[in-house]
Structures are given as C-alpha cells and as structure tokens.
PDB file of C-alpha atoms in Angstrom:
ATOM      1  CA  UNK A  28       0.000   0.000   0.000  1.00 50.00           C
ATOM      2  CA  UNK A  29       0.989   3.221  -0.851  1.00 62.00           C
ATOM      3  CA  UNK A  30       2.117   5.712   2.726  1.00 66.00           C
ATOM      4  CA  UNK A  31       2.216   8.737   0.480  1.00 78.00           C
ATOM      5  CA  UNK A  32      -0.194  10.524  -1.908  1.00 77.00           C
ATOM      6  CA  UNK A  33      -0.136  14.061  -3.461  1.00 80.00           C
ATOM      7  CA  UNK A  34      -3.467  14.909  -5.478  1.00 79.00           C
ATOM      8  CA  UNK A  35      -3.294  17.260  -7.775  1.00 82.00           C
ATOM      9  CA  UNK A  36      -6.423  19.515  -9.564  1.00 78.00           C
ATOM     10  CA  UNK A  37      -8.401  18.244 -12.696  1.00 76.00           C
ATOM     11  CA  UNK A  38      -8.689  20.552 -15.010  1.00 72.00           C
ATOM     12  CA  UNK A  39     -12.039  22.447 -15.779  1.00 72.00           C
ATOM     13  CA  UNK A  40     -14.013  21.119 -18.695  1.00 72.00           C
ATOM     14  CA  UNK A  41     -13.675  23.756 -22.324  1.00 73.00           C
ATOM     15  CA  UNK A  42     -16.539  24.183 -24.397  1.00 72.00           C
ATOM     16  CA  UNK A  43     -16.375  22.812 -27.656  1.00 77.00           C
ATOM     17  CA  UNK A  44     -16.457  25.205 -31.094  1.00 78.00           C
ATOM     18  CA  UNK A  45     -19.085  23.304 -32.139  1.00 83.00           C
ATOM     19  CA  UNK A  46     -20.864  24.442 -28.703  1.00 79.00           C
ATOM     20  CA  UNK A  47     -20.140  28.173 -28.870  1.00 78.00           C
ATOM     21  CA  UNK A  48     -21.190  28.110 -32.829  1.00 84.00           C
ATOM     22  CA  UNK A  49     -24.861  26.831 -31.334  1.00 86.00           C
ATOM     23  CA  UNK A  50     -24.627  28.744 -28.562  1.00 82.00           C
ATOM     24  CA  UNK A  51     -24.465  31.661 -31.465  1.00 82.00           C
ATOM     25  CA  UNK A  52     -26.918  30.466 -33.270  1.00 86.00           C
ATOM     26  CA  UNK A  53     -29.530  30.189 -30.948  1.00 89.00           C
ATOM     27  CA  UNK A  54     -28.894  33.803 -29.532  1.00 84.00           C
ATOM     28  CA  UNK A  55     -29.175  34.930 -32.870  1.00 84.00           C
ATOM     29  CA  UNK A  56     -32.471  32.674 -33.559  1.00 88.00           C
ATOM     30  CA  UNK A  57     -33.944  34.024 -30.395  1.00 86.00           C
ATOM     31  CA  UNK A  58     -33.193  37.860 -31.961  1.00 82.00           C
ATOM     32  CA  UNK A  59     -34.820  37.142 -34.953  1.00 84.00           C
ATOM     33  CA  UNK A  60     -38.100  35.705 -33.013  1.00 88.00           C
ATOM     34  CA  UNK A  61     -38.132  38.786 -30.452  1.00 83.00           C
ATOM     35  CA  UNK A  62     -37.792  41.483 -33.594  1.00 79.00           C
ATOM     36  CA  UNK A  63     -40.611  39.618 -35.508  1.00 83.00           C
ATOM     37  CA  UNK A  64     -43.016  39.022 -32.746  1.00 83.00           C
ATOM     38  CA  UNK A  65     -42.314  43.127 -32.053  1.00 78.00           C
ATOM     39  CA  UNK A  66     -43.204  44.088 -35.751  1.00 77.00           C
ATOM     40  CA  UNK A  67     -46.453  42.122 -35.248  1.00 80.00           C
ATOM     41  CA  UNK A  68     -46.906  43.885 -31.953  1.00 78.00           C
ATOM     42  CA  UNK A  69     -46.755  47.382 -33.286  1.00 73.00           C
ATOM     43  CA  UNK A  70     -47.938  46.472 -37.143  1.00 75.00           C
ATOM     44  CA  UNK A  71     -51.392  48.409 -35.878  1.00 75.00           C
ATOM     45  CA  UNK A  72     -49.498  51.696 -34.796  1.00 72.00           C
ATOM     46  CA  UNK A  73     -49.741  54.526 -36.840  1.00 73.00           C
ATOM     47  CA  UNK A  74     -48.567  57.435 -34.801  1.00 76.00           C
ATOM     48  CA  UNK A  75     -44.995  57.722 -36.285  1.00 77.00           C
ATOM     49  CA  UNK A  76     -43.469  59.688 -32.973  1.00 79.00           C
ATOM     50  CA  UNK A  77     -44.033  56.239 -30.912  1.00 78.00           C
ATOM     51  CA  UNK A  78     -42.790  54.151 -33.613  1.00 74.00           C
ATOM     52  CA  UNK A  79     -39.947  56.229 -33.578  1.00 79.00           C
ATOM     53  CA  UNK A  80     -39.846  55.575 -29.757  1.00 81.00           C
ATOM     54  CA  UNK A  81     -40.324  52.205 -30.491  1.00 78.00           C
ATOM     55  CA  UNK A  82     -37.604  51.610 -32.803  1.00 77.00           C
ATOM     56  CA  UNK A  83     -34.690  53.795 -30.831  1.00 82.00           C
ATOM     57  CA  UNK A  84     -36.021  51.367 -27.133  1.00 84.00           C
ATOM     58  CA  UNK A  85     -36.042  48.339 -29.456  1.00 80.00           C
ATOM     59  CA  UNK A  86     -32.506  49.192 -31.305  1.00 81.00           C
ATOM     60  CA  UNK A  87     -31.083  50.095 -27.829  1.00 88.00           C
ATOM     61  CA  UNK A  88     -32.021  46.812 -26.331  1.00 83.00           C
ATOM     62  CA  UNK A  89     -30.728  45.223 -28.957  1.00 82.00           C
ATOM     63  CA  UNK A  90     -27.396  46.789 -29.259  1.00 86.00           C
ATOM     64  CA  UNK A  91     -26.975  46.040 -25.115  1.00 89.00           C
ATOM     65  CA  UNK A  92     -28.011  42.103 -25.649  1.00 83.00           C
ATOM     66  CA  UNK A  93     -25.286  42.250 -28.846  1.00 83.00           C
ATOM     67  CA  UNK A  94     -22.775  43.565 -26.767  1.00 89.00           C
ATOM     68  CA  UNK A  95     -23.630  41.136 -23.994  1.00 87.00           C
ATOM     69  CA  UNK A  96     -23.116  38.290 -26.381  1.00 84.00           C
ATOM     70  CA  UNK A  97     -20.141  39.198 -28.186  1.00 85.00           C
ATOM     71  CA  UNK A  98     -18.910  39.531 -24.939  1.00 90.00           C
ATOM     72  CA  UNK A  99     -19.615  35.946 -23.502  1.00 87.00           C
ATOM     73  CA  UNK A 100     -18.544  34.607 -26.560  1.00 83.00           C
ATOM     74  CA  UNK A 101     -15.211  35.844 -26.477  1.00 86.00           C
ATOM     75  CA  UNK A 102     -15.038  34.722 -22.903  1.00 87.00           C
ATOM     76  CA  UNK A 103     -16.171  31.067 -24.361  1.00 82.00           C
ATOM     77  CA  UNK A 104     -13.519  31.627 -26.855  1.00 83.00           C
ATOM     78  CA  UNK A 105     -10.839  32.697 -24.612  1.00 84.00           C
ATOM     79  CA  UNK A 106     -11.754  29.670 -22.197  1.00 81.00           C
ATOM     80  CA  UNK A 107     -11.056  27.322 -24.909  1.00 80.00           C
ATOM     81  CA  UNK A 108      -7.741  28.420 -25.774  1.00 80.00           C
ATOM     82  CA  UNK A 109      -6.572  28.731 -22.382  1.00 78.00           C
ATOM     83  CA  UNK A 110      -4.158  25.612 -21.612  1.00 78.00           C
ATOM     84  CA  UNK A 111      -5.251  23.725 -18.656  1.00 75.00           C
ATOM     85  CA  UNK A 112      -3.405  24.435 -15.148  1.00 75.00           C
ATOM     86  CA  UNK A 113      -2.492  21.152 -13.234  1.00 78.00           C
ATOM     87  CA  UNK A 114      -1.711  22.022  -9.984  1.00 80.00           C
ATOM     88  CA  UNK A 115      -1.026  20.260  -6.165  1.00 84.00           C
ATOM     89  CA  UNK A 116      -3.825  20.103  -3.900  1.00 84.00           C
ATOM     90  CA  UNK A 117      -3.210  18.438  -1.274  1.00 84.00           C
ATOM     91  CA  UNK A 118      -0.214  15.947   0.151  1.00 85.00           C
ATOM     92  CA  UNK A 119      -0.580  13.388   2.965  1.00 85.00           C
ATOM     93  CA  UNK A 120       3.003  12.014   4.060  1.00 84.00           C
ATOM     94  CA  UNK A 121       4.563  10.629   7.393  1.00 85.00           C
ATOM     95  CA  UNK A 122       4.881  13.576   8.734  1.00 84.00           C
ATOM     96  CA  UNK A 123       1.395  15.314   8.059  1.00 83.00           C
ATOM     97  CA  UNK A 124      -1.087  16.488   5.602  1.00 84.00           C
ATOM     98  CA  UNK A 125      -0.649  19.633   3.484  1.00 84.00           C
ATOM     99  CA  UNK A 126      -3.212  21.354   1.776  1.00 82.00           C
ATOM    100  CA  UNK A 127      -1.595  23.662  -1.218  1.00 81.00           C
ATOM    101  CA  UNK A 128      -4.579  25.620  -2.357  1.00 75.00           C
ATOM    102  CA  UNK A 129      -4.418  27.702   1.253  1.00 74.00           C
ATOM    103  CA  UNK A 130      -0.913  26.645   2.175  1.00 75.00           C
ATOM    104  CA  UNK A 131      -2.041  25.121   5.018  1.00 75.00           C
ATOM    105  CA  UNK A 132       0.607  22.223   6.621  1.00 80.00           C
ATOM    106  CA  UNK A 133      -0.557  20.313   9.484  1.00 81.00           C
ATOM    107  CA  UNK A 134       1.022  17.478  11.426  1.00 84.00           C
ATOM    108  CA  UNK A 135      -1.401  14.870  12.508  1.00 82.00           C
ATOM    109  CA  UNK A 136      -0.810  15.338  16.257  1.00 83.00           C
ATOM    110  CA  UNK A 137      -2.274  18.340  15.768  1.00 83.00           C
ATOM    111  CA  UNK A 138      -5.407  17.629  13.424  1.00 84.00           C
ATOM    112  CA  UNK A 139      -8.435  16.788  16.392  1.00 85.00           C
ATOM    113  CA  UNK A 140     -10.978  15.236  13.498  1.00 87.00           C
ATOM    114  CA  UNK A 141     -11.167  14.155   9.677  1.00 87.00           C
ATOM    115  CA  UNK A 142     -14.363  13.319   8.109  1.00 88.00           C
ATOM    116  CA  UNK A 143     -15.333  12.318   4.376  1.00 86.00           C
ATOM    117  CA  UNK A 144     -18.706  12.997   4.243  1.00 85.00           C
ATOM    118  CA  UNK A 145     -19.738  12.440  -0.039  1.00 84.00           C
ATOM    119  CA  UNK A 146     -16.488  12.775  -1.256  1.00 81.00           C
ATOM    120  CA  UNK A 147     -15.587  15.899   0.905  1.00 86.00           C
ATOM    121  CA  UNK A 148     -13.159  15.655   3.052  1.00 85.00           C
ATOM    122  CA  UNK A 149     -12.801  17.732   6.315  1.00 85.00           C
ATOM    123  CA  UNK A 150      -9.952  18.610   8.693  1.00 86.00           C
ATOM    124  CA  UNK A 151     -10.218  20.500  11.490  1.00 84.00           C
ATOM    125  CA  UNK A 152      -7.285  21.624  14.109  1.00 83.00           C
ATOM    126  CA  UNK A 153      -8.634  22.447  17.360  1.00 76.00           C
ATOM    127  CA  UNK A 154      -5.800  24.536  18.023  1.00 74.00           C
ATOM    128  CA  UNK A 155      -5.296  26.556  15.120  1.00 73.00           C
ATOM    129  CA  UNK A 156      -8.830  26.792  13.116  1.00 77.00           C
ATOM    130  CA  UNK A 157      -7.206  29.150  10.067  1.00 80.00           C
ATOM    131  CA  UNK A 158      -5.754  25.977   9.502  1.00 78.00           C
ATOM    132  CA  UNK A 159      -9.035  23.923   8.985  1.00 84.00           C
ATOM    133  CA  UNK A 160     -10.008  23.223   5.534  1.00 84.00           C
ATOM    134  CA  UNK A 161     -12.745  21.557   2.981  1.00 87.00           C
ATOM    135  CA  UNK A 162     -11.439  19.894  -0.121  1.00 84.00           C
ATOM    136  CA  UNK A 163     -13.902  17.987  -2.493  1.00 85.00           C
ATOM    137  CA  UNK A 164     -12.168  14.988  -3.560  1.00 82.00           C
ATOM    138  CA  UNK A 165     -14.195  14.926  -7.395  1.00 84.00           C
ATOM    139  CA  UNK A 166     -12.036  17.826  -7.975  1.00 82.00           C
ATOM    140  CA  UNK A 167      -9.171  16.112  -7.748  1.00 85.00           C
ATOM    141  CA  UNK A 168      -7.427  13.489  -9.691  1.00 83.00           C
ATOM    142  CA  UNK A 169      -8.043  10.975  -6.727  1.00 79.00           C
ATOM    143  CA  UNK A 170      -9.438   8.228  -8.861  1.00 80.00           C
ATOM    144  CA  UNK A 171      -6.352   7.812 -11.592  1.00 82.00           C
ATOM    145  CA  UNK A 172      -4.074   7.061  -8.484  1.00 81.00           C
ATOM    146  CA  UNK A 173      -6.526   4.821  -5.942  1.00 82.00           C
ATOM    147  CA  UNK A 174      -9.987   4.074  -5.136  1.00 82.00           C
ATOM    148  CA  UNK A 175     -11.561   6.455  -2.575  1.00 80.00           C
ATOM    149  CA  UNK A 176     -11.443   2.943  -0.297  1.00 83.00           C
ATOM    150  CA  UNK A 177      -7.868   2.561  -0.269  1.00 85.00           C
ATOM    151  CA  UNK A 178      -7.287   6.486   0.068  1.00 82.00           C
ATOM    152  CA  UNK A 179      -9.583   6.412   3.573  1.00 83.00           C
ATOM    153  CA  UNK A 180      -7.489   3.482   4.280  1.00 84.00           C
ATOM    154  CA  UNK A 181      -4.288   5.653   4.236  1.00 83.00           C
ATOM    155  CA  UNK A 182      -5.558   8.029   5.867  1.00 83.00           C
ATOM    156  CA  UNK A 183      -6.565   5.624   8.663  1.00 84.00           C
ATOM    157  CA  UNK A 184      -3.132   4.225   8.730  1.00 85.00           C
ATOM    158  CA  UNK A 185      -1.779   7.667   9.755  1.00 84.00           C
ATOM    159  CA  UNK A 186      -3.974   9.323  11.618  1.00 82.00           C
ATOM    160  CA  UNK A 187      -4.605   7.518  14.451  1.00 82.00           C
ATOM    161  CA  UNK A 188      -7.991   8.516  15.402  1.00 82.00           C
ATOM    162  CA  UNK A 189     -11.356   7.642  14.060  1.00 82.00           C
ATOM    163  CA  UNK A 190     -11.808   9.008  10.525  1.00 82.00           C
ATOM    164  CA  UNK A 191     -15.563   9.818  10.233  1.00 82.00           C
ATOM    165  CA  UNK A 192     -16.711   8.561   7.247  1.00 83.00           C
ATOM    166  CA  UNK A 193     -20.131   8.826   5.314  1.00 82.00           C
ATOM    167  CA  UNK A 194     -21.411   8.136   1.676  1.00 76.00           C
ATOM    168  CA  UNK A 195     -25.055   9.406   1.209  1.00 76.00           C
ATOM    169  CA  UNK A 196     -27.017   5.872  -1.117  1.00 73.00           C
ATOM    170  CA  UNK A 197     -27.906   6.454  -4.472  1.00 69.00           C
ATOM    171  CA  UNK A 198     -31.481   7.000  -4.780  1.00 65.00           C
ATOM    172  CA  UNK A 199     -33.993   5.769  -7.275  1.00 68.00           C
ATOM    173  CA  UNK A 200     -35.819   8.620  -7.645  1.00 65.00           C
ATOM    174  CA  UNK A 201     -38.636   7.283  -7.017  1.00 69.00           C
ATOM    175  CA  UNK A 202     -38.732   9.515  -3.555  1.00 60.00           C
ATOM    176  CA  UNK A 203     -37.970   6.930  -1.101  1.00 57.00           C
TER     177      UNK A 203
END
C-alpha cells in the first residue's frame, strides 16, 4: 500500500467550437423571433413619434443584448484556448497532511478530526482553526491514483484517530 499521496487539480471542462457556434446560433435565432413578434406587436401603430420611440427602445435593447453576447462569446472563446493548469492540492506524508490551495501544513498530532462525508473531506485543528479546511475529492485526480477505499485506508493508517466517514445511497428517484 501506498504511505504517500499528493493529489493534484483536474482541469475544468472547455466548451467545444461546435458548442459556442450553437450557442451563437440560438442567440441569434432568439433575436430574430423577439424582432418579428415586435413588428407584429406594433404592425397596428400609426402614430410615427411612438414608432420612432419604439424603434430607438427596441434598437437600444438590442445593441446592449449584442454587446452582452459578443462579450460571452469571447469569454467562451478565450476559455477554450486557455491551456489547462495542473496544480497540487493536497499531500498526505509521514509527517502530516498539506493542503496547497491555502498553504495550510498540518502534522497529525495536531489535526483533532477528519471526516469524508460524499467525497468531501474535512480537517479541522482544534488549536489553530485558520488551519481547517474543505477539499472535495471529485475535484481532484483521486481516482487515476486509488480508489476512494484505499485512500480512507491511508488516511486511517496515519492518523490515528477515528476518521468519520459517510457516503449518502444512491437513490432511485422514485422519492424513497
């Protein structure tokens, strides 16, 4: 069995192209819908100062939801191109465990209770509480290197104390 374990962070999922083109299109769909159920709105109007009105609120609108858009769509863009960032998350060794994201390094002597409650582990230090932390284990890249089983194992076979540990059953759906 393995004594030592350093998980590192999975990357976040990109959008496809093929994604932000229909993500485009439907925007643009939706446009077209709003602008003709408008001209069927105000077909029956023949005072030309509101249609003016009309047609500078209408144009406005438009021009903010365009902008709006464009501008999520470059994000979407700029998320895709961006090369993912594999980082350390957390380390559990001999001499402690060390949580990366918050810097946080604890020896186990000093760590008063660790839970996994649905893949979310919890330390506390009764001591120091800055030094208490939440990771969620689904964010890490825990299941290339061991089953979650073997990982509370090792965590057991360190820390000496009780490791609280709870998985919350499937359901059916059925509302059981």
């Amino acid at each position: 069995m393995k004594t030592e374990i350093t998980l590192q962070s999975v990357p976040e999922e990109k959008p496809g192209f093929i994604a932000i083109i229909l993500y485009l299109a439907f925007i643009y769909g939706l446009f077209w819908v709003i602008n003709q159920g408008l001209i069927y709105l105000f077909r029956d109007i023949t005072n030309e100062l509101l249609v003016k009105i009309f047609n500078n609120i209408i144009w406005i609108g438009y021009m903010f939801l365009h902008y709006k858009v464009v501008k999520y769509f470059l994000y979407l863009i700029q998320k895709q191109r961006r090369s993912p960032v594999i980082l350390p998350v957390l380390s559990i060794s001999e001499m402690g465990i060390n949580y990366y994201t918050e810097s946080k390094k604890t020896e186990w002597k000093d760590i008063s209770e660790i839970q996994i409650i649905d893949a979310v582990l919890s330390v506390t230090v009764d001591l120091n509480s800055e030094k208490d932390f939440k990771l969620n284990l689904f964010k890490t890249d825990l299941q290339k290197q061991m089953t979650q089983d073997n990982f509370e194992k090792l965590l057991e076979y360190h820390y000496k104390k009780d490791v609280y540990i709870y998985n919350t059953p499937s359901s059916c759906g059925c509302g059981c």
